[in-house]
Amino acid sequence: MLPFARKEELRVAAEEIGKTAMLEMKVADLREIILGSKAYKNDPESVNNFLSLIVEARKQKEEQSDNLEFEKIKLEKAKLEAQLELERISLEKAKIESVQIDTDASSASGNGNSFNCVENYIHSVRTLTLPIPIRAEGWNLFFASLEGAFNMKNLPDEFKGEILLNLMGEKATYILVYIKEGNVKDYKKIKDTVLREFEPTPLACLQNFQKVKCLQNETHVQFASRLATGWEQYCTLRDVKNLETLKELIVSDKLYQSLDQETSTHVNLKQE
């Protein structure tokens, strides 16, 4: 009785005893060739032993491969745990620095030093806020993180506009053209002006949402949050206010996808 073996192993055994084993042959055919061969009838033990060695070599190789894969998984897990620990330490450090900055800001405010107070707040908020976006679709996410930092720090409204302009750097120059002198500290007006100048069109926003991919160092939770923010931005630009308007938007987008290229190009130009 031949030991259990895979097709390729039976082919090797058949060729070893001088039989022709075609690639398209099935396992049953190969077993029949070996069992009917003169070599097997004369010395079945030797044939069985040879096939057993082939099978055993394959099992050892698979076991080594499984062990290697397991070690890789353990290594990846250790790297992830180390990365999470570094992030936790970095976050704790940022919190400590933020508390120190808040203390300095309170002290500066109490002493009537408004400039130092704003500088401390700027540094504190920058630590907790995403960088100024390079691409237009990033502004919504930027403002979400900025306002989260404002709430975390209980920042007075009088400083929010000035801090926003400071964080924008060179881009603030373009915004100040549209801001009256008396509104320089009005955070809402500055934000609305920024979004009006830099925010993408609804079509660009939808296309960015459809093409977005998880970044290399981004967790699934962060990716899901970024997706949700992008979709909310698109719904806001499309003036979605309830379920009915959302359904109308989905149907409209589906109809747009069914347009021929010439018509869709014309629609795109009209939307820009």
PDB file of N, CA and C in Angstrom, residues 97-156:
ATOM      1  N   GLU A  97       4.190  69.089  28.119  1.00  0.00           N
ATOM      2  CA  GLU A  97       4.604  70.379  27.570  1.00  0.00           C
ATOM      3  C   GLU A  97       3.422  71.330  27.447  1.00  0.00           C
ATOM      4  N   SER A  98       2.270  70.753  27.075  1.00  0.00           N
ATOM      5  CA  SER A  98       1.085  71.578  26.911  1.00  0.00           C
ATOM      6  C   SER A  98       0.629  72.166  28.245  1.00  0.00           C
ATOM      7  N   VAL A  99       0.685  71.327  29.288  1.00  0.00           N
ATOM      8  CA  VAL A  99       0.313  71.811  30.624  1.00  0.00           C
ATOM      9  C   VAL A  99       1.245  72.925  31.064  1.00  0.00           C
ATOM     10  N   GLN A 100       2.545  72.746  30.772  1.00  0.00           N
ATOM     11  CA  GLN A 100       3.523  73.767  31.144  1.00  0.00           C
ATOM     12  C   GLN A 100       3.259  75.067  30.380  1.00  0.00           C
ATOM     13  N   ILE A 101       2.924  74.916  29.099  1.00  0.00           N
ATOM     14  CA  ILE A 101       2.643  76.098  28.279  1.00  0.00           C
ATOM     15  C   ILE A 101       1.401  76.807  28.784  1.00  0.00           C
ATOM     16  N   ASP A 102       0.367  76.022  29.149  1.00  0.00           N
ATOM     17  CA  ASP A 102      -0.859  76.630  29.675  1.00  0.00           C
ATOM     18  C   ASP A 102      -0.592  77.380  30.956  1.00  0.00           C
ATOM     19  N   THR A 103       0.298  76.807  31.780  1.00  0.00           N
ATOM     20  CA  THR A 103       0.657  77.472  33.037  1.00  0.00           C
ATOM     21  C   THR A 103       1.351  78.798  32.752  1.00  0.00           C
ATOM     22  N   ASP A 104       2.272  78.748  31.769  1.00  0.00           N
ATOM     23  CA  ASP A 104       2.985  79.975  31.393  1.00  0.00           C
ATOM     24  C   ASP A 104       2.022  81.005  30.805  1.00  0.00           C
ATOM     25  N   ALA A 105       1.049  80.501  30.008  1.00  0.00           N
ATOM     26  CA  ALA A 105       0.097  81.415  29.395  1.00  0.00           C
ATOM     27  C   ALA A 105      -0.772  82.091  30.446  1.00  0.00           C
ATOM     28  N   SER A 106      -1.216  81.308  31.426  1.00  0.00           N
ATOM     29  CA  SER A 106      -2.038  81.876  32.498  1.00  0.00           C
ATOM     30  C   SER A 106      -1.260  82.908  33.281  1.00  0.00           C
ATOM     31  N   SER A 107       0.019  82.594  33.524  1.00  0.00           N
ATOM     32  CA  SER A 107       0.875  83.529  34.259  1.00  0.00           C
ATOM     33  C   SER A 107       1.079  84.815  33.470  1.00  0.00           C
ATOM     34  N   ALA A 108       1.306  84.650  32.145  1.00  0.00           N
ATOM     35  CA  ALA A 108       1.524  85.825  31.305  1.00  0.00           C
ATOM     36  C   ALA A 108       0.261  86.674  31.222  1.00  0.00           C
ATOM     37  N   SER A 109      -0.904  85.994  31.148  1.00  0.00           N
ATOM     38  CA  SER A 109      -2.165  86.714  31.077  1.00  0.00           C
ATOM     39  C   SER A 109      -2.434  87.472  32.356  1.00  0.00           C
ATOM     40  N   GLY A 110      -2.095  86.824  33.478  1.00  0.00           N
ATOM     41  CA  GLY A 110      -2.298  87.467  34.775  1.00  0.00           C
ATOM     42  C   GLY A 110      -1.410  88.671  34.949  1.00  0.00           C
ATOM     43  N   ASN A 111      -0.258  88.646  34.313  1.00  0.00           N
ATOM     44  CA  ASN A 111       0.673  89.779  34.414  1.00  0.00           C
ATOM     45  C   ASN A 111       0.393  90.837  33.352  1.00  0.00           C
ATOM     46  N   GLY A 112      -0.640  90.604  32.530  1.00  0.00           N
ATOM     47  CA  GLY A 112      -1.002  91.581  31.503  1.00  0.00           C
ATOM     48  C   GLY A 112      -0.130  91.527  30.273  1.00  0.00           C
ATOM     49  N   ASN A 113       0.688  90.465  30.118  1.00  0.00           N
ATOM     50  CA  ASN A 113       1.567  90.350  28.951  1.00  0.00           C
ATOM     51  C   ASN A 113       0.829  89.583  27.864  1.00  0.00           C
ATOM     52  N   SER A 114       0.031  90.295  27.054  1.00  0.00           N
ATOM     53  CA  SER A 114      -0.830  89.660  26.046  1.00  0.00           C
ATOM     54  C   SER A 114      -0.020  88.969  24.959  1.00  0.00           C
ATOM     55  N   PHE A 115       1.124  89.560  24.555  1.00  0.00           N
ATOM     56  CA  PHE A 115       1.927  88.985  23.478  1.00  0.00           C
ATOM     57  C   PHE A 115       2.447  87.599  23.869  1.00  0.00           C
ATOM     58  N   ASN A 116       3.050  87.494  25.051  1.00  0.00           N
ATOM     59  CA  ASN A 116       3.567  86.207  25.514  1.00  0.00           C
ATOM     60  C   ASN A 116       2.438  85.194  25.665  1.00  0.00           C
ATOM     61  N   CYS A 117       1.280  85.677  26.098  1.00  0.00           N
ATOM     62  CA  CYS A 117       0.139  84.785  26.275  1.00  0.00           C
ATOM     63  C   CYS A 117      -0.259  84.158  24.939  1.00  0.00           C
ATOM     64  N   VAL A 118      -0.386  84.974  23.891  1.00  0.00           N
ATOM     65  CA  VAL A 118      -0.761  84.467  22.567  1.00  0.00           C
ATOM     66  C   VAL A 118       0.307  83.521  22.031  1.00  0.00           C
ATOM     67  N   GLU A 119       1.583  83.877  22.209  1.00  0.00           N
ATOM     68  CA  GLU A 119       2.674  83.028  21.740  1.00  0.00           C
ATOM     69  C   GLU A 119       2.609  81.646  22.396  1.00  0.00           C
ATOM     70  N   ASN A 120       2.328  81.620  23.676  1.00  0.00           N
ATOM     71  CA  ASN A 120       2.230  80.337  24.389  1.00  0.00           C
ATOM     72  C   ASN A 120       1.041  79.527  23.891  1.00  0.00           C
ATOM     73  N   TYR A 121      -0.071  80.204  23.649  1.00  0.00           N
ATOM     74  CA  TYR A 121      -1.244  79.507  23.135  1.00  0.00           C
ATOM     75  C   TYR A 121      -0.973  78.940  21.740  1.00  0.00           C
ATOM     76  N   ILE A 122      -0.287  79.711  20.913  1.00  0.00           N
ATOM     77  CA  ILE A 122       0.037  79.255  19.553  1.00  0.00           C
ATOM     78  C   ILE A 122       0.864  77.972  19.609  1.00  0.00           C
ATOM     79  N   HIS A 123       1.876  77.980  20.450  1.00  0.00           N
ATOM     80  CA  HIS A 123       2.735  76.802  20.576  1.00  0.00           C
ATOM     81  C   HIS A 123       1.941  75.608  21.094  1.00  0.00           C
ATOM     82  N   SER A 124       1.064  75.858  22.061  1.00  0.00           N
ATOM     83  CA  SER A 124       0.258  74.788  22.640  1.00  0.00           C
ATOM     84  C   SER A 124      -0.694  74.187  21.621  1.00  0.00           C
ATOM     85  N   VAL A 125      -1.373  75.049  20.850  1.00  0.00           N
ATOM     86  CA  VAL A 125      -2.351  74.584  19.853  1.00  0.00           C
ATOM     87  C   VAL A 125      -1.654  73.875  18.704  1.00  0.00           C
ATOM     88  N   ARG A 126      -0.492  74.380  18.269  1.00  0.00           N
ATOM     89  CA  ARG A 126       0.248  73.769  17.161  1.00  0.00           C
ATOM     90  C   ARG A 126       0.616  72.321  17.495  1.00  0.00           C
ATOM     91  N   THR A 127       0.921  72.046  18.751  1.00  0.00           N
ATOM     92  CA  THR A 127       1.284  70.694  19.174  1.00  0.00           C
ATOM     93  C   THR A 127       0.148  69.713  18.939  1.00  0.00           C
ATOM     94  N   LEU A 128      -1.087  70.192  19.051  1.00  0.00           N
ATOM     95  CA  LEU A 128      -2.253  69.307  18.980  1.00  0.00           C
ATOM     96  C   LEU A 128      -3.008  69.392  17.651  1.00  0.00           C
ATOM     97  N   THR A 129      -2.489  70.146  16.696  1.00  0.00           N
ATOM     98  CA  THR A 129      -3.199  70.388  15.443  1.00  0.00           C
ATOM     99  C   THR A 129      -2.437  69.815  14.250  1.00  0.00           C
ATOM    100  N   LEU A 130      -3.180  69.340  13.265  1.00  0.00           N
ATOM    101  CA  LEU A 130      -2.560  68.861  12.019  1.00  0.00           C
ATOM    102  C   LEU A 130      -1.859  70.009  11.300  1.00  0.00           C
ATOM    103  N   PRO A 131      -0.823  69.718  10.525  1.00  0.00           N
ATOM    104  CA  PRO A 131      -0.147  70.776   9.752  1.00  0.00           C
ATOM    105  C   PRO A 131      -1.093  71.417   8.742  1.00  0.00           C
ATOM    106  N   ILE A 132      -0.749  72.632   8.314  1.00  0.00           N
ATOM    107  CA  ILE A 132      -1.534  73.297   7.278  1.00  0.00           C
ATOM    108  C   ILE A 132      -1.547  72.397   6.033  1.00  0.00           C
ATOM    109  N   PRO A 133      -2.723  72.087   5.500  1.00  0.00           N
ATOM    110  CA  PRO A 133      -2.803  71.134   4.377  1.00  0.00           C
ATOM    111  C   PRO A 133      -2.183  71.670   3.094  1.00  0.00           C
ATOM    112  N   ILE A 134      -1.603  70.759   2.340  1.00  0.00           N
ATOM    113  CA  ILE A 134      -1.048  71.102   1.027  1.00  0.00           C
ATOM    114  C   ILE A 134      -2.132  71.000  -0.036  1.00  0.00           C
ATOM    115  N   ARG A 135      -2.987  69.971   0.108  1.00  0.00           N
ATOM    116  CA  ARG A 135      -4.059  69.756  -0.855  1.00  0.00           C
ATOM    117  C   ARG A 135      -5.364  70.348  -0.337  1.00  0.00           C
ATOM    118  N   ALA A 136      -6.212  70.785  -1.254  1.00  0.00           N
ATOM    119  CA  ALA A 136      -7.433  71.514  -0.890  1.00  0.00           C
ATOM    120  C   ALA A 136      -8.366  70.701  -0.009  1.00  0.00           C
ATOM    121  N   GLU A 137      -8.425  69.368  -0.235  1.00  0.00           N
ATOM    122  CA  GLU A 137      -9.377  68.564   0.521  1.00  0.00           C
ATOM    123  C   GLU A 137      -8.994  68.397   1.988  1.00  0.00           C
ATOM    124  N   GLY A 138      -7.795  68.861   2.349  1.00  0.00           N
ATOM    125  CA  GLY A 138      -7.346  68.684   3.731  1.00  0.00           C
ATOM    126  C   GLY A 138      -7.807  69.750   4.702  1.00  0.00           C
ATOM    127  N   TRP A 139      -8.407  70.842   4.204  1.00  0.00           N
ATOM    128  CA  TRP A 139      -8.778  71.948   5.089  1.00  0.00           C
ATOM    129  C   TRP A 139      -9.849  71.556   6.101  1.00  0.00           C
ATOM    130  N   ASN A 140     -10.805  70.770   5.691  1.00  0.00           N
ATOM    131  CA  ASN A 140     -11.871  70.380   6.604  1.00  0.00           C
ATOM    132  C   ASN A 140     -11.308  69.596   7.785  1.00  0.00           C
ATOM    133  N   LEU A 141     -10.379  68.681   7.494  1.00  0.00           N
ATOM    134  CA  LEU A 141      -9.750  67.888   8.549  1.00  0.00           C
ATOM    135  C   LEU A 141      -8.866  68.769   9.432  1.00  0.00           C
ATOM    136  N   PHE A 142      -8.203  69.747   8.816  1.00  0.00           N
ATOM    137  CA  PHE A 142      -7.369  70.670   9.581  1.00  0.00           C
ATOM    138  C   PHE A 142      -8.203  71.447  10.598  1.00  0.00           C
ATOM    139  N   PHE A 143      -9.326  71.985  10.152  1.00  0.00           N
ATOM    140  CA  PHE A 143     -10.165  72.769  11.058  1.00  0.00           C
ATOM    141  C   PHE A 143     -10.784  71.898  12.153  1.00  0.00           C
ATOM    142  N   ALA A 144     -11.058  70.638  11.819  1.00  0.00           N
ATOM    143  CA  ALA A 144     -11.591  69.721  12.841  1.00  0.00           C
ATOM    144  C   ALA A 144     -10.566  69.529  13.958  1.00  0.00           C
ATOM    145  N   SER A 145      -9.291  69.361  13.585  1.00  0.00           N
ATOM    146  CA  SER A 145      -8.250  69.169  14.601  1.00  0.00           C
ATOM    147  C   SER A 145      -7.966  70.471  15.352  1.00  0.00           C
ATOM    148  N   LEU A 146      -8.003  71.601  14.631  1.00  0.00           N
ATOM    149  CA  LEU A 146      -7.745  72.904  15.260  1.00  0.00           C
ATOM    150  C   LEU A 146      -8.807  73.223  16.307  1.00  0.00           C
ATOM    151  N   GLU A 147     -10.059  73.034  15.960  1.00  0.00           N
ATOM    152  CA  GLU A 147     -11.139  73.341  16.897  1.00  0.00           C
ATOM    153  C   GLU A 147     -11.164  72.357  18.054  1.00  0.00           C
ATOM    154  N   GLY A 148     -10.711  71.138  17.797  1.00  0.00           N
ATOM    155  CA  GLY A 148     -10.560  70.187  18.897  1.00  0.00           C
ATOM    156  C   GLY A 148      -9.501  70.668  19.882  1.00  0.00           C
ATOM    157  N   ALA A 149      -8.407  71.231  19.351  1.00  0.00           N
ATOM    158  CA  ALA A 149      -7.347  71.773  20.206  1.00  0.00           C
ATOM    159  C   ALA A 149      -7.854  72.990  20.981  1.00  0.00           C
ATOM    160  N   PHE A 150      -8.639  73.841  20.321  1.00  0.00           N
ATOM    161  CA  PHE A 150      -9.223  74.999  20.999  1.00  0.00           C
ATOM    162  C   PHE A 150     -10.070  74.556  22.192  1.00  0.00           C
ATOM    163  N   ASN A 151     -10.903  73.547  21.973  1.00  0.00           N
ATOM    164  CA  ASN A 151     -11.781  73.066  23.044  1.00  0.00           C
ATOM    165  C   ASN A 151     -10.981  72.421  24.169  1.00  0.00           C
ATOM    166  N   MET A 152      -9.939  71.669  23.790  1.00  0.00           N
ATOM    167  CA  MET A 152      -9.129  71.001  24.808  1.00  0.00           C
ATOM    168  C   MET A 152      -8.422  72.005  25.710  1.00  0.00           C
ATOM    169  N   LYS A 153      -8.034  73.134  25.115  1.00  0.00           N
ATOM    170  CA  LYS A 153      -7.288  74.151  25.859  1.00  0.00           C
ATOM    171  C   LYS A 153      -8.180  75.260  26.433  1.00  0.00           C
ATOM    172  N   ASN A 154      -9.509  75.127  26.184  1.00  0.00           N
ATOM    173  CA  ASN A 154     -10.435  76.177  26.650  1.00  0.00           C
ATOM    174  C   ASN A 154      -9.938  77.561  26.221  1.00  0.00           C
ATOM    175  N   LEU A 155      -9.571  77.655  24.956  1.00  0.00           N
ATOM    176  CA  LEU A 155      -8.958  78.885  24.453  1.00  0.00           C
ATOM    177  C   LEU A 155      -9.979  80.021  24.375  1.00  0.00           C
ATOM    178  N   PRO A 156      -9.645  81.204  24.872  1.00  0.00           N
ATOM    179  CA  PRO A 156     -10.554  82.358  24.758  1.00  0.00           C
ATOM    180  C   PRO A 156     -10.796  82.713  23.295  1.00  0.00           C
TER     181      PRO A 156
END
